[in-house]
C-alpha positions as a printed NumPy array, in Angstrom:
array([[ -0.083,  -0.096,  -0.121],
       [  0.925,   3.448,  -0.934],
       [  0.663,   6.02 ,   1.955],
       [  1.858,   9.234,   3.246],
       [  3.786,   9.804,   6.908],
       [  4.909,  12.359,   9.111],
       [  7.867,  13.625,   6.669],
       [  5.077,  14.267,   4.315],
       [  3.125,  16.366,   6.897],
       [  6.232,  18.257,   8.089],
       [  7.467,  19.177,   4.261],
       [  4.248,  20.377,   4.248],
       [  3.626,  22.411,   7.233],
       [  7.712,  23.601,   7.757],
       [  8.662,  23.462,   3.745],
       [ 12.325,  24.734,   4.907],
       [ 12.773,  23.285,   8.37 ],
       [ 15.717,  21.073,   9.166],
       [ 14.855,  18.086,  10.775],
       [ 14.967,  14.327,  10.2  ],
       [ 12.418,  11.601,  11.171],
       [ 12.696,   7.744,  11.288],
       [  9.566,   6.066,  10.181],
       [  6.189,   7.509,  11.153],
       [  7.003,   8.147,  14.842],
       [  6.366,  11.33 ,  16.628],
       [  8.81 ,  10.85 ,  19.419],
       [ 11.452,  10.086,  16.441],
       [ 11.836,  13.499,  15.048],
       [ 14.528,  15.131,  15.842],
       [ 14.249,  18.907,  15.33 ],
       [ 17.536,  20.719,  14.072],
       [ 16.104,  24.181,  13.379],
       [ 15.878,  27.326,  15.135],
       [ 13.901,  29.399,  12.512],
       [ 10.824,  27.659,  12.972],
       [  8.771,  25.532,  15.596],
       [  8.399,  21.743,  15.685],
       [  4.722,  21.202,  15.034],
       [  2.684,  19.345,  17.689],
       [  1.471,  15.609,  17.132],
       [ -1.911,  16.923,  17.088],
       [ -0.692,  19.48 ,  13.79 ],
       [  1.12 ,  16.673,  12.43 ],
       [ -1.808,  14.477,  12.29 ],
       [ -4.545,  16.672,  11.045],
       [ -1.921,  17.788,   8.111],
       [ -1.64 ,  14.121,   7.746],
       [ -5.318,  13.663,   7.314],
       [ -5.745,  16.375,   5.186],
       [ -2.688,  15.467,   2.717],
       [ -4.154,  11.87 ,   2.425],
       [ -7.807,  13.172,   1.425],
       [ -6.092,  15.311,  -1.031],
       [ -4.042,  12.728,  -2.285],
       [ -7.028,  10.029,  -2.79 ],
       [ -9.184,  12.55 ,  -4.309],
       [ -6.5  ,  13.505,  -6.822],
       [ -5.614,  10.056,  -7.896],
       [ -9.578,   9.309,  -7.762],
       [-10.349,  12.184, -10.208],
       [ -7.439,  11.122, -12.482],
       [ -8.911,   7.864, -13.13 ],
       [-12.395,   9.112, -13.015],
       [-10.986,  11.507, -15.931],
       [ -9.528,   8.633, -17.82 ],
       [-12.816,   6.423, -17.515],
       [-14.534,   9.838, -19.286],
       [-12.29 ,  10.031, -21.887],
       [-12.395,   6.244, -22.994],
       [-16.367,   6.667, -22.776],
       [-16.644,  10.12 , -24.576],
       [-17.312,   8.576, -27.972],
       [-20.868,   7.126, -26.829],
       [-21.721,  10.392, -25.559],
       [-22.108,  11.866, -28.716],
       [-25.19 ,  12.524, -30.249],
       [-24.426,  10.881, -33.78 ],
       [-23.168,   7.864, -31.922],
       [-25.342,   4.793, -33.42 ],
       [-26.364,   2.925, -30.256],
       [-28.566,   0.333, -31.153],
       [-31.083,   1.736, -28.55 ],
       [-31.91 ,   4.51 , -26.658],
       [-31.947,   2.38 , -23.54 ],
       [-28.35 ,   1.886, -24.16 ],
       [-27.568,   5.441, -25.153],
       [-29.147,   6.37 , -21.596],
       [-27.431,   3.651, -19.851],
       [-23.968,   5.425, -21.348],
       [-25.424,   8.739, -20.245],
       [-26.04 ,   7.816, -16.721],
       [-22.669,   5.674, -16.704],
       [-21.071,   8.924, -17.671],
       [-22.943,  11.153, -14.777],
       [-22.072,   8.436, -12.063],
       [-18.632,   8.808, -12.671],
       [-18.879,  12.641, -12.68 ],
       [-20.657,  12.304,  -9.119],
       [-17.953,   9.626,  -7.771],
       [-16.066,  12.277,  -6.16 ],
       [-18.978,  14.278,  -4.344],
       [-18.882,  14.263,  -0.685],
       [-16.623,  10.703,  -0.659],
       [-15.245,   9.652,   2.481],
       [-11.671,   8.511,   1.554],
       [-10.949,   7.175,   5.065],
       [-11.223,   3.455,   4.022],
       [ -9.779,   4.017,   0.314],
       [ -6.044,   2.838,  -0.052],
       [ -3.927,   2.584,  -3.42 ],
       [ -1.472,   0.711,  -4.291],
       [  0.335,  -0.76 ,  -7.526],
       [ -0.804,  -3.638,  -9.064],
       [  1.951,  -6.241, -10.902],
       [  1.468,  -4.206, -14.363],
       [  2.943,  -1.09 , -12.123],
       [ -0.787,   0.406, -12.634],
       [ -1.864,   2.28 ,  -9.777],
       [ -5.086,   0.626,  -8.131],
       [ -7.57 ,   2.367,  -5.907],
       [ -9.168,   0.128,  -3.173],
       [-12.537,   0.185,  -1.305],
       [-14.008,   2.35 ,  -3.918],
       [-16.674,   1.237,  -5.992],
       [-16.918,   2.218,  -9.28 ],
       [-19.457,   2.471, -11.817],
       [-19.45 ,  -0.149, -14.401],
       [-19.798,   0.573, -18.097],
       [-22.771,  -0.571, -20.232],
       [-22.282,  -3.742, -22.179]])
């Protein structure tokens, strides 16, 4: 699983600070900077939650946008759908893709890389394209 940690929070909150950190343990942070104060554990945890949400939403939007591009041709008014029902199914599918990020709780969503090197988004149900 790909994930962010305290070093990401520190880089976001204090981008020019001088510190070292081992793992994702607040007590392991060695603060070597007199120009910036060391963030509290609470500040780091809050920033980590924000960064994880932002990162996951970005990955979801990228996949969503790719799926929309792949299905663009089915939304064209002159695409030769065999029935209006199939045409409407494609339009509904595309609307579900556009809505997938609305009010999305990313807490349980995880991201990893599959055997082909592709990013895989887990614990998110994607709409199924019409057949």
